[in-house]
Amino acid sequence: MKFIHLSDLHIGKKVNEFSMLDDQKYIFTKIIHIIDEQKIDGVWIAGDIYDKATPSREAVQLFDSFLTRISEKNIPIFLISGNHDAAERIAFGAKLMHKSKVYVSPIFDGKITPILQKDEYGEIAIYMLPFIKPASVRPFYQNATIESYNDAVKTVIEHMEIQPKRRNVLIAHQFVTGAQKSESEDISVGGIDNVDTFVFDAFDYVALGHIHRPQHIGRETVRYCGTPLKYSFSEVNHKKSVSIITLKQKGDILIEEIELIPKRDMCEIKGFYEELVSLSYYKDINTENYMHITLKDEDDILDAIGKLRNIYPNIMRLDYDNKRTQTNQKIIHTENIENKTPLQLLQEFYELQNNCFMSEEQIEFSSNVMEKIWEEKE
């Protein structure tokens, strides 16, 4: 069977106050064409369907249209909620949609029952694990020690009745250790939400969501497909794509990437004002793209962004890079920041501000507060 792996649609997202709904509608039509051209047998959507837990009416309408267009092809759709989604909203109507081959992850209740598909090679068991946190897992496995996200995911998988001779697929929305991140992702500092690759060893393919850059972690078959669009200028050099997964007999999996060309790309250009407004400069540029423009002029240009918008209507960001701005920049040391826990960072900040170390009581109190906030975070 041939599946298309999607994730992190973030429908309704705004980037620098620009609504991406029109761009999302355009790219969804591109995805529909790929489904037709590739003769796809099923669709996996690995979470973060919406950008907010309470999406706008326009966002809900767009997803409804996208889902309906796929469903009309009479192929199964498997979708889970991500950390940006409200699980109860995504799960609404799940039993009704089940009849139309739209399989939605329910609110996590400690039980993950696979959806079985069949082809000439036998059964494919598809397990759908919505985004989970330690606090949401502990009540269902009271005899297990669950202190981290890794413990939570590992415990849930250990309680799945996985038949090793069958082809097993997991759709999940978590941060796997080693993934390359972007600015547009909601990832904790210090790796508190990390999940190790080995917890997925029982699965032939793991369709991941949460990270916006297409990539595999550890082995080729533990994969993030990435977002269908660029959602920050940190992704300006990314090539967005969909992943096409062909499951043949067990152990034989073909993975292909098909590039997605957006209606408007994200671009960064830099130069002097007079240079950037000259026809010889911009005649070969798609000026409708979303732009981050950096001016090298020493003096500020009066109403620069307004004037530049006559040529580049979709400027998202304007900066200056000159002697003045370079002199004013403060150097902030962030050595190994990604390897430090939030508590370690707080301790360093406290020491810097107070010229003394935190007491044991302060450390314990801060640790408890951080854990409570993180677990209750939407």
mmCIF file of C-alpha atoms in Angstrom:
data_model
loop_
_atom_site.group_PDB
_atom_site.id
_atom_site.type_symbol
_atom_site.label_atom_id
_atom_site.label_comp_id
_atom_site.label_asym_id
_atom_site.label_seq_id
_atom_site.Cartn_x
_atom_site.Cartn_y
_atom_site.Cartn_z
ATOM 1 C CA MET A 1 0.000 0.000 0.000
ATOM 2 C CA LYS A 2 1.099 3.538 -0.726
ATOM 3 C CA PHE A 3 0.558 6.262 1.875
ATOM 4 C CA ILE A 4 1.193 10.003 1.978
ATOM 5 C CA HIS A 5 2.680 11.275 5.253
ATOM 6 C CA LEU A 6 1.642 14.822 6.227
ATOM 7 C CA SER A 7 1.925 16.799 9.451
ATOM 8 C CA ASP A 8 2.020 20.261 11.017
ATOM 9 C CA LEU A 9 -0.493 21.894 8.708
ATOM 10 C CA HIS A 10 -0.921 24.720 11.264
ATOM 11 C CA ILE A 11 -4.102 25.867 9.543
ATOM 12 C CA GLY A 12 -4.912 29.467 10.434
ATOM 13 C CA LYS A 13 -1.325 30.394 11.233
ATOM 14 C CA LYS A 14 -0.139 33.973 10.990
ATOM 15 C CA VAL A 15 3.503 34.760 10.251
ATOM 16 C CA ASN A 16 4.552 38.303 11.145
ATOM 17 C CA GLU A 17 0.820 39.187 11.161
ATOM 18 C CA PHE A 18 0.339 37.833 7.616
ATOM 19 C CA SER A 19 -2.448 35.238 7.405
ATOM 20 C CA MET A 20 -1.283 32.046 5.700
ATOM 21 C CA LEU A 21 -4.806 30.787 4.905
ATOM 22 C CA ASP A 22 -4.607 31.626 1.201
ATOM 23 C CA ASP A 23 -1.205 29.941 0.925
ATOM 24 C CA GLN A 24 -2.499 26.903 2.802
ATOM 25 C CA LYS A 25 -5.514 26.590 0.524
ATOM 26 C CA TYR A 26 -3.185 26.692 -2.481
ATOM 27 C CA ILE A 27 -0.771 24.065 -1.133
ATOM 28 C CA PHE A 28 -3.628 21.742 -0.081
ATOM 29 C CA THR A 29 -4.783 21.712 -3.697
ATOM 30 C CA LYS A 30 -1.222 20.760 -4.703
ATOM 31 C CA ILE A 31 -1.340 17.897 -2.178
ATOM 32 C CA ILE A 32 -4.671 16.706 -3.578
ATOM 33 C CA HIS A 33 -3.082 16.568 -7.041
ATOM 34 C CA ILE A 34 -0.179 14.521 -5.661
ATOM 35 C CA ILE A 35 -2.641 12.093 -4.060
ATOM 36 C CA ASP A 36 -4.248 11.610 -7.468
ATOM 37 C CA GLU A 37 -1.020 11.411 -9.469
ATOM 38 C CA GLN A 38 0.650 8.971 -7.065
ATOM 39 C CA LYS A 39 -2.491 6.816 -6.684
ATOM 40 C CA ILE A 40 -2.262 7.056 -2.899
ATOM 41 C CA ASP A 41 -4.041 4.351 -0.855
ATOM 42 C CA GLY A 42 -4.149 6.216 2.467
ATOM 43 C CA VAL A 43 -3.279 9.494 4.216
ATOM 44 C CA TRP A 44 -1.452 9.972 7.533
ATOM 45 C CA ILE A 45 -1.702 13.387 9.239
ATOM 46 C CA ALA A 46 0.621 13.474 12.261
ATOM 47 C CA GLY A 47 -0.793 16.315 14.341
ATOM 48 C CA ASP A 48 -0.821 20.116 14.626
ATOM 49 C CA ILE A 49 -3.711 20.342 12.239
ATOM 50 C CA TYR A 50 -4.528 23.811 13.516
ATOM 51 C CA ASP A 51 -2.176 26.488 14.778
ATOM 52 C CA LYS A 52 -4.318 27.219 17.835
ATOM 53 C CA ALA A 53 -6.367 25.115 20.213
ATOM 54 C CA THR A 54 -9.364 27.308 19.333
ATOM 55 C CA PRO A 55 -9.059 27.742 15.569
ATOM 56 C CA SER A 56 -10.874 30.438 13.635
ATOM 57 C CA ARG A 57 -13.995 29.720 11.618
ATOM 58 C CA GLU A 58 -11.989 30.149 8.391
ATOM 59 C CA ALA A 59 -9.383 27.622 9.573
ATOM 60 C CA VAL A 60 -12.044 25.035 10.430
ATOM 61 C CA GLN A 61 -13.734 25.560 7.065
ATOM 62 C CA LEU A 62 -10.459 25.101 5.199
ATOM 63 C CA PHE A 63 -9.641 21.841 6.978
ATOM 64 C CA ASP A 64 -13.200 20.601 6.474
ATOM 65 C CA SER A 65 -12.842 21.247 2.737
ATOM 66 C CA PHE A 66 -9.421 19.550 2.574
ATOM 67 C CA LEU A 67 -10.640 16.505 4.498
ATOM 68 C CA THR A 68 -13.782 16.224 2.390
ATOM 69 C CA ARG A 69 -11.843 16.367 -0.887
ATOM 70 C CA ILE A 70 -9.630 13.502 0.256
ATOM 71 C CA SER A 71 -12.507 11.475 1.693
ATOM 72 C CA GLU A 72 -14.365 11.669 -1.634
ATOM 73 C CA LYS A 73 -11.583 9.552 -3.120
ATOM 74 C CA ASN A 74 -12.711 6.699 -0.850
ATOM 75 C CA ILE A 75 -9.273 6.255 0.734
ATOM 76 C CA PRO A 76 -8.666 6.041 4.502
ATOM 77 C CA ILE A 77 -7.412 9.066 6.419
ATOM 78 C CA PHE A 78 -5.617 8.681 9.748
ATOM 79 C CA LEU A 79 -5.152 11.825 11.830
ATOM 80 C CA ILE A 80 -3.987 12.606 15.338
ATOM 81 C CA SER A 81 -3.938 15.739 17.473
ATOM 82 C CA GLY A 82 -0.688 17.605 18.140
ATOM 83 C CA ASN A 83 0.451 19.945 20.875
ATOM 84 C CA HIS A 84 -1.137 22.931 19.086
ATOM 85 C CA ASP A 85 -4.496 21.166 18.838
ATOM 86 C CA ALA A 86 -7.209 20.726 21.444
ATOM 87 C CA ALA A 87 -7.512 16.916 21.512
ATOM 88 C CA GLU A 88 -11.214 17.005 22.411
ATOM 89 C CA ARG A 89 -11.993 19.287 19.444
ATOM 90 C CA ILE A 90 -10.075 17.102 17.003
ATOM 91 C CA ALA A 91 -11.770 13.973 18.387
ATOM 92 C CA PHE A 92 -15.284 15.407 18.020
ATOM 93 C CA GLY A 93 -17.325 13.253 15.648
ATOM 94 C CA ALA A 94 -14.623 10.572 15.471
ATOM 95 C CA LYS A 95 -17.072 7.651 15.641
ATOM 96 C CA LEU A 96 -19.241 9.165 12.929
ATOM 97 C CA MET A 97 -16.269 9.887 10.647
ATOM 98 C CA HIS A 98 -15.006 6.335 11.199
ATOM 99 C CA LYS A 99 -17.782 5.200 8.856
ATOM 100 C CA SER A 100 -16.289 7.361 6.106
ATOM 101 C CA LYS A 101 -12.805 5.892 6.630
ATOM 102 C CA VAL A 102 -11.653 8.988 8.505
ATOM 103 C CA TYR A 103 -9.901 7.629 11.581
ATOM 104 C CA VAL A 104 -9.253 10.189 14.319
ATOM 105 C CA SER A 105 -7.224 9.629 17.478
ATOM 106 C CA PRO A 106 -9.542 9.838 20.506
ATOM 107 C CA ILE A 107 -8.670 11.719 23.680
ATOM 108 C CA PHE A 108 -5.933 9.605 25.264
ATOM 109 C CA ASP A 109 -7.427 7.033 27.648
ATOM 110 C CA GLY A 110 -4.517 4.618 28.054
ATOM 111 C CA LYS A 111 -5.622 2.325 25.222
ATOM 112 C CA ILE A 112 -4.293 2.442 21.687
ATOM 113 C CA THR A 113 -6.133 0.050 19.383
ATOM 114 C CA PRO A 114 -4.695 -0.248 15.865
ATOM 115 C CA ILE A 115 -6.666 0.250 12.686
ATOM 116 C CA LEU A 116 -6.024 -2.700 10.368
ATOM 117 C CA GLN A 117 -5.530 -2.375 6.629
ATOM 118 C CA LYS A 118 -5.023 -5.228 4.167
ATOM 119 C CA ASP A 119 -3.171 -5.659 0.899
ATOM 120 C CA GLU A 120 -1.610 -8.534 -1.037
ATOM 121 C CA TYR A 121 1.134 -8.863 1.615
ATOM 122 C CA GLY A 122 -1.240 -9.194 4.565
ATOM 123 C CA GLU A 123 -2.242 -6.859 7.386
ATOM 124 C CA ILE A 124 -0.889 -3.433 8.260
ATOM 125 C CA ALA A 125 -1.568 -2.302 11.827
ATOM 126 C CA ILE A 126 -1.716 1.491 12.147
ATOM 127 C CA TYR A 127 -1.407 2.822 15.709
ATOM 128 C CA MET A 128 -2.402 6.452 16.337
ATOM 129 C CA LEU A 129 -0.796 8.136 19.348
ATOM 130 C CA PRO A 130 -1.852 11.773 19.893
ATOM 131 C CA PHE A 131 0.531 14.212 21.549
ATOM 132 C CA ILE A 132 0.948 13.118 25.164
ATOM 133 C CA LYS A 133 2.604 14.504 28.288
ATOM 134 C CA PRO A 134 3.686 12.613 31.421
ATOM 135 C CA ALA A 135 0.752 14.047 33.397
ATOM 136 C CA SER A 136 -1.769 12.734 30.871
ATOM 137 C CA VAL A 137 -0.282 9.219 30.956
ATOM 138 C CA ARG A 138 0.347 8.617 34.685
ATOM 139 C CA PRO A 139 -3.323 8.072 35.688
ATOM 140 C CA PHE A 140 -3.604 5.056 33.369
ATOM 141 C CA TYR A 141 -0.391 3.281 34.397
ATOM 142 C CA GLN A 142 -0.144 3.809 38.129
ATOM 143 C CA ASN A 143 2.412 1.036 38.625
ATOM 144 C CA ALA A 144 4.825 2.549 36.097
ATOM 145 C CA THR A 145 7.466 5.202 36.811
ATOM 146 C CA ILE A 146 6.689 8.071 34.456
ATOM 147 C CA GLU A 147 8.874 11.098 35.095
ATOM 148 C CA SER A 148 9.658 12.226 31.539
ATOM 149 C CA TYR A 149 8.193 12.356 28.060
ATOM 150 C CA ASN A 150 10.427 9.444 27.143
ATOM 151 C CA ASP A 151 8.970 7.404 30.029
ATOM 152 C CA ALA A 152 5.442 8.326 28.942
ATOM 153 C CA VAL A 153 5.818 7.287 25.301
ATOM 154 C CA LYS A 154 7.806 4.170 26.209
ATOM 155 C CA THR A 155 5.156 3.065 28.707
ATOM 156 C CA VAL A 156 2.291 3.574 26.259
ATOM 157 C CA ILE A 157 4.072 1.597 23.534
ATOM 158 C CA GLU A 158 4.923 -1.229 25.947
ATOM 159 C CA HIS A 159 1.198 -1.637 26.630
ATOM 160 C CA MET A 160 0.296 -1.875 22.941
ATOM 161 C CA GLU A 161 -0.365 -5.402 21.756
ATOM 162 C CA ILE A 162 2.069 -5.323 18.849
ATOM 163 C CA GLN A 163 2.383 -8.433 16.713
ATOM 164 C CA PRO A 164 5.994 -8.497 15.449
ATOM 165 C CA LYS A 165 5.240 -10.547 12.320
ATOM 166 C CA ARG A 166 2.744 -7.943 11.147
ATOM 167 C CA ARG A 167 3.717 -4.637 9.489
ATOM 168 C CA ASN A 168 3.276 -2.028 12.205
ATOM 169 C CA VAL A 169 3.022 1.736 11.719
ATOM 170 C CA LEU A 170 2.907 4.407 14.420
ATOM 171 C CA ILE A 171 1.601 7.931 13.853
ATOM 172 C CA ALA A 172 2.889 10.162 16.667
ATOM 173 C CA HIS A 173 3.541 13.799 17.529
ATOM 174 C CA GLN A 174 6.594 14.129 19.775
ATOM 175 C CA PHE A 175 10.106 15.594 19.761
ATOM 176 C CA VAL A 176 12.597 12.811 19.064
ATOM 177 C CA THR A 177 16.123 13.344 20.364
ATOM 178 C CA GLY A 178 18.475 14.519 17.630
ATOM 179 C CA ALA A 179 15.914 16.224 15.401
ATOM 180 C CA GLN A 180 16.972 19.485 13.712
ATOM 181 C CA LYS A 181 14.692 22.291 14.876
ATOM 182 C CA SER A 182 13.472 25.608 13.472
ATOM 183 C CA GLU A 183 12.355 28.867 15.101
ATOM 184 C CA SER A 184 8.689 28.217 14.285
ATOM 185 C CA GLU A 185 8.421 25.143 16.526
ATOM 186 C CA ASP A 186 7.161 25.042 20.101
ATOM 187 C CA ILE A 187 10.046 23.097 21.668
ATOM 188 C CA SER A 188 11.203 23.361 25.265
ATOM 189 C CA VAL A 189 14.672 24.606 26.131
ATOM 190 C CA GLY A 190 16.834 21.958 27.733
ATOM 191 C CA GLY A 191 15.295 18.888 26.098
ATOM 192 C CA ILE A 192 12.598 18.264 28.728
ATOM 193 C CA ASP A 193 10.267 16.844 26.058
ATOM 194 C CA ASN A 194 12.782 14.547 24.333
ATOM 195 C CA VAL A 195 11.863 11.010 23.311
ATOM 196 C CA ASP A 196 14.621 8.554 22.360
ATOM 197 C CA THR A 197 14.498 6.767 19.008
ATOM 198 C CA PHE A 198 14.819 3.280 20.494
ATOM 199 C CA VAL A 199 11.315 3.420 21.991
ATOM 200 C CA PHE A 200 10.001 3.038 18.432
ATOM 201 C CA ASP A 201 11.943 -0.133 17.619
ATOM 202 C CA ALA A 202 8.797 -2.276 17.363
ATOM 203 C CA PHE A 203 7.467 -0.297 14.399
ATOM 204 C CA ASP A 204 8.301 -0.727 10.743
ATOM 205 C CA TYR A 205 7.567 2.950 10.077
ATOM 206 C CA VAL A 206 7.013 5.890 12.437
ATOM 207 C CA ALA A 207 5.126 8.837 10.903
ATOM 208 C CA LEU A 208 6.152 11.764 13.089
ATOM 209 C CA GLY A 209 4.866 15.293 13.460
ATOM 210 C CA HIS A 210 6.125 18.259 15.527
ATOM 211 C CA ILE A 211 9.372 19.190 13.728
ATOM 212 C CA HIS A 212 9.116 21.437 10.673
ATOM 213 C CA ARG A 213 12.160 20.251 8.691
ATOM 214 C CA PRO A 214 11.818 16.998 6.688
ATOM 215 C CA GLN A 215 14.254 14.461 8.163
ATOM 216 C CA HIS A 216 14.718 10.986 9.543
ATOM 217 C CA ILE A 217 16.051 10.236 13.011
ATOM 218 C CA GLY A 218 18.354 7.250 13.526
ATOM 219 C CA ARG A 219 16.902 5.054 10.825
ATOM 220 C CA GLU A 220 15.215 6.054 7.575
ATOM 221 C CA THR A 221 11.844 4.778 8.752
ATOM 222 C CA VAL A 222 11.553 7.061 11.808
ATOM 223 C CA ARG A 223 10.607 10.179 9.926
ATOM 224 C CA TYR A 224 9.363 13.750 10.140
ATOM 225 C CA CYS A 225 7.760 14.849 6.866
ATOM 226 C CA GLY A 226 7.917 18.526 7.877
ATOM 227 C CA THR A 227 5.448 21.342 7.256
ATOM 228 C CA PRO A 228 3.902 21.857 3.827
ATOM 229 C CA LEU A 229 4.855 25.567 3.998
ATOM 230 C CA LYS A 230 7.642 27.685 5.490
ATOM 231 C CA TYR A 231 6.497 29.296 8.725
ATOM 232 C CA SER A 232 9.578 31.347 9.661
ATOM 233 C CA PHE A 233 12.637 32.824 7.992
ATOM 234 C CA SER A 234 14.746 30.208 9.775
ATOM 235 C CA GLU A 235 13.235 27.821 7.201
ATOM 236 C CA VAL A 236 14.132 29.975 4.201
ATOM 237 C CA ASN A 237 16.524 27.340 2.816
ATOM 238 C CA HIS A 238 14.250 24.373 3.511
ATOM 239 C CA LYS A 239 12.738 22.416 0.652
ATOM 240 C CA LYS A 240 9.202 21.609 1.700
ATOM 241 C CA SER A 241 7.796 18.291 0.573
ATOM 242 C CA VAL A 242 5.433 15.447 1.279
ATOM 243 C CA SER A 243 6.680 11.946 2.058
ATOM 244 C CA ILE A 244 5.323 9.035 0.031
ATOM 245 C CA ILE A 245 5.639 5.719 1.856
ATOM 246 C CA THR A 246 5.140 2.438 0.007
ATOM 247 C CA LEU A 247 4.776 -0.564 2.314
ATOM 248 C CA LYS A 248 5.516 -3.805 0.523
ATOM 249 C CA GLN A 249 6.258 -7.057 2.323
ATOM 250 C CA LYS A 250 7.634 -6.702 5.867
ATOM 251 C CA GLY A 251 11.064 -5.142 5.827
ATOM 252 C CA ASP A 252 10.590 -3.657 2.365
ATOM 253 C CA ILE A 253 9.652 0.035 2.533
ATOM 254 C CA LEU A 254 10.120 2.644 -0.180
ATOM 255 C CA ILE A 255 10.334 6.311 0.890
ATOM 256 C CA GLU A 256 10.065 9.154 -1.624
ATOM 257 C CA GLU A 257 9.887 12.930 -1.243
ATOM 258 C CA ILE A 258 7.859 15.122 -3.592
ATOM 259 C CA GLU A 259 8.689 18.813 -3.389
ATOM 260 C CA LEU A 260 5.911 21.315 -2.716
ATOM 261 C CA ILE A 261 6.163 24.621 -4.593
ATOM 262 C CA PRO A 262 4.256 27.344 -2.692
ATOM 263 C CA LYS A 263 2.217 30.195 -4.092
ATOM 264 C CA ARG A 264 4.568 32.623 -2.320
ATOM 265 C CA ASP A 265 7.987 31.563 -1.075
ATOM 266 C CA MET A 266 9.982 33.100 1.781
ATOM 267 C CA CYS A 267 13.053 35.058 0.699
ATOM 268 C CA GLU A 268 15.766 37.167 2.298
ATOM 269 C CA ILE A 269 17.479 39.958 0.392
ATOM 270 C CA LYS A 270 20.096 42.471 1.504
ATOM 271 C CA GLY A 271 21.523 45.642 0.003
ATOM 272 C CA PHE A 272 21.399 49.420 -0.167
ATOM 273 C CA TYR A 273 17.967 50.986 -0.642
ATOM 274 C CA GLU A 274 18.740 52.464 -4.081
ATOM 275 C CA GLU A 275 20.028 49.074 -5.197
ATOM 276 C CA LEU A 276 16.932 47.155 -4.053
ATOM 277 C CA VAL A 277 14.488 49.542 -5.784
ATOM 278 C CA SER A 278 16.292 49.470 -9.126
ATOM 279 C CA LEU A 279 14.595 47.510 -11.896
ATOM 280 C CA SER A 280 17.853 45.796 -12.801
ATOM 281 C CA TYR A 281 17.891 44.245 -9.313
ATOM 282 C CA TYR A 282 14.317 43.052 -8.851
ATOM 283 C CA LYS A 283 13.343 42.199 -12.445
ATOM 284 C CA ASP A 284 14.411 38.570 -11.941
ATOM 285 C CA ILE A 285 12.899 38.252 -8.441
ATOM 286 C CA ASN A 286 9.376 37.094 -7.616
ATOM 287 C CA THR A 287 8.448 40.288 -5.782
ATOM 288 C CA GLU A 288 5.210 38.677 -4.500
ATOM 289 C CA ASN A 289 7.219 36.411 -2.187
ATOM 290 C CA TYR A 290 7.270 36.982 1.564
ATOM 291 C CA MET A 291 10.333 39.121 2.155
ATOM 292 C CA HIS A 292 12.844 39.763 4.912
ATOM 293 C CA ILE A 293 14.752 42.811 3.698
ATOM 294 C CA THR A 294 17.952 44.072 5.295
ATOM 295 C CA LEU A 295 19.146 47.558 4.354
ATOM 296 C CA LYS A 296 22.849 48.396 4.477
ATOM 297 C CA ASP A 297 22.353 52.190 4.418
ATOM 298 C CA GLU A 298 24.017 54.060 7.284
ATOM 299 C CA ASP A 299 21.107 56.522 7.588
ATOM 300 C CA ASP A 300 17.524 55.383 8.085
ATOM 301 C CA ILE A 301 15.348 55.698 4.995
ATOM 302 C CA LEU A 302 12.170 57.703 5.710
ATOM 303 C CA ASP A 303 9.170 55.313 5.547
ATOM 304 C CA ALA A 304 11.414 52.642 4.044
ATOM 305 C CA ILE A 305 8.959 49.797 4.512
ATOM 306 C CA GLY A 306 6.115 51.795 2.929
ATOM 307 C CA LYS A 307 8.217 52.704 -0.093
ATOM 308 C CA LEU A 308 9.608 49.203 -0.501
ATOM 309 C CA ARG A 309 6.090 47.755 -0.406
ATOM 310 C CA ASN A 310 5.415 49.460 -3.736
ATOM 311 C CA ILE A 311 7.758 46.854 -5.204
ATOM 312 C CA TYR A 312 7.731 44.099 -2.574
ATOM 313 C CA PRO A 313 4.115 44.085 -1.269
ATOM 314 C CA ASN A 314 4.627 41.171 1.123
ATOM 315 C CA ILE A 315 7.477 42.457 3.274
ATOM 316 C CA MET A 316 7.279 40.640 6.593
ATOM 317 C CA ARG A 317 10.386 42.082 8.189
ATOM 318 C CA LEU A 318 12.751 45.029 7.671
ATOM 319 C CA ASP A 319 16.156 45.372 9.356
ATOM 320 C CA TYR A 320 19.267 47.502 9.051
ATOM 321 C CA ASP A 321 22.800 46.147 9.010
ATOM 322 C CA ASN A 322 25.327 48.978 9.253
ATOM 323 C CA LYS A 323 28.014 50.336 11.571
ATOM 324 C CA ARG A 324 25.437 51.777 13.950
ATOM 325 C CA THR A 325 23.435 48.591 14.392
ATOM 326 C CA GLN A 326 26.558 46.477 14.641
ATOM 327 C CA THR A 327 27.913 48.720 17.405
ATOM 328 C CA ASN A 328 24.624 48.618 19.320
ATOM 329 C CA GLN A 329 24.353 44.859 19.267
ATOM 330 C CA LYS A 330 25.034 43.218 22.601
ATOM 331 C CA ILE A 331 26.783 39.887 22.714
ATOM 332 C CA ILE A 332 24.732 37.305 24.553
ATOM 333 C CA HIS A 333 26.539 34.125 25.540
ATOM 334 C CA THR A 334 24.424 31.059 24.953
ATOM 335 C CA GLU A 335 27.000 28.302 25.130
ATOM 336 C CA ASN A 336 25.383 24.877 25.130
ATOM 337 C CA ILE A 337 21.973 26.404 25.881
ATOM 338 C CA GLU A 338 20.202 23.495 24.181
ATOM 339 C CA ASN A 339 21.980 21.045 26.490
ATOM 340 C CA LYS A 340 20.834 22.783 29.672
ATOM 341 C CA THR A 341 17.586 22.207 31.514
ATOM 342 C CA PRO A 342 15.248 25.118 32.297
ATOM 343 C CA LEU A 343 16.227 24.776 35.964
ATOM 344 C CA GLN A 344 19.934 25.101 35.141
ATOM 345 C CA LEU A 345 19.237 28.203 33.073
ATOM 346 C CA LEU A 346 17.227 29.713 35.933
ATOM 347 C CA GLN A 347 20.070 29.018 38.366
ATOM 348 C CA GLU A 348 22.560 30.732 36.062
ATOM 349 C CA PHE A 349 20.276 33.727 35.656
ATOM 350 C CA TYR A 350 19.726 33.969 39.428
ATOM 351 C CA GLU A 351 23.476 33.863 40.043
ATOM 352 C CA LEU A 352 24.070 36.559 37.427
ATOM 353 C CA GLN A 353 21.428 38.846 38.940
ATOM 354 C CA ASN A 354 22.161 38.276 42.633
ATOM 355 C CA ASN A 355 25.847 37.355 42.712
ATOM 356 C CA CYS A 356 25.076 34.268 44.790
ATOM 357 C CA PHE A 357 23.740 30.746 44.295
ATOM 358 C CA MET A 358 20.146 29.625 44.755
ATOM 359 C CA SER A 359 19.460 27.819 48.018
ATOM 360 C CA GLU A 360 18.343 24.185 48.094
ATOM 361 C CA GLU A 361 14.852 25.328 49.094
ATOM 362 C CA GLN A 362 14.702 27.721 46.124
ATOM 363 C CA ILE A 363 15.890 25.016 43.727
ATOM 364 C CA GLU A 364 13.323 22.516 44.991
ATOM 365 C CA PHE A 365 10.510 25.083 44.839
ATOM 366 C CA SER A 366 11.477 26.191 41.309
ATOM 367 C CA SER A 367 11.702 22.597 40.092
ATOM 368 C CA ASN A 368 8.218 21.773 41.376
ATOM 369 C CA VAL A 369 6.718 24.908 39.824
ATOM 370 C CA MET A 370 8.378 24.208 36.452
ATOM 371 C CA GLU A 371 7.118 20.654 36.351
ATOM 372 C CA LYS A 372 3.571 21.755 37.197
ATOM 373 C CA ILE A 373 3.577 24.531 34.574
ATOM 374 C CA TRP A 374 4.985 22.259 31.869
ATOM 375 C CA GLU A 375 2.501 19.480 32.519
ATOM 376 C CA GLU A 376 -0.462 21.869 32.515
ATOM 377 C CA LYS A 377 0.717 23.743 29.431
ATOM 378 C CA GLU A 378 -1.688 23.564 26.514
#
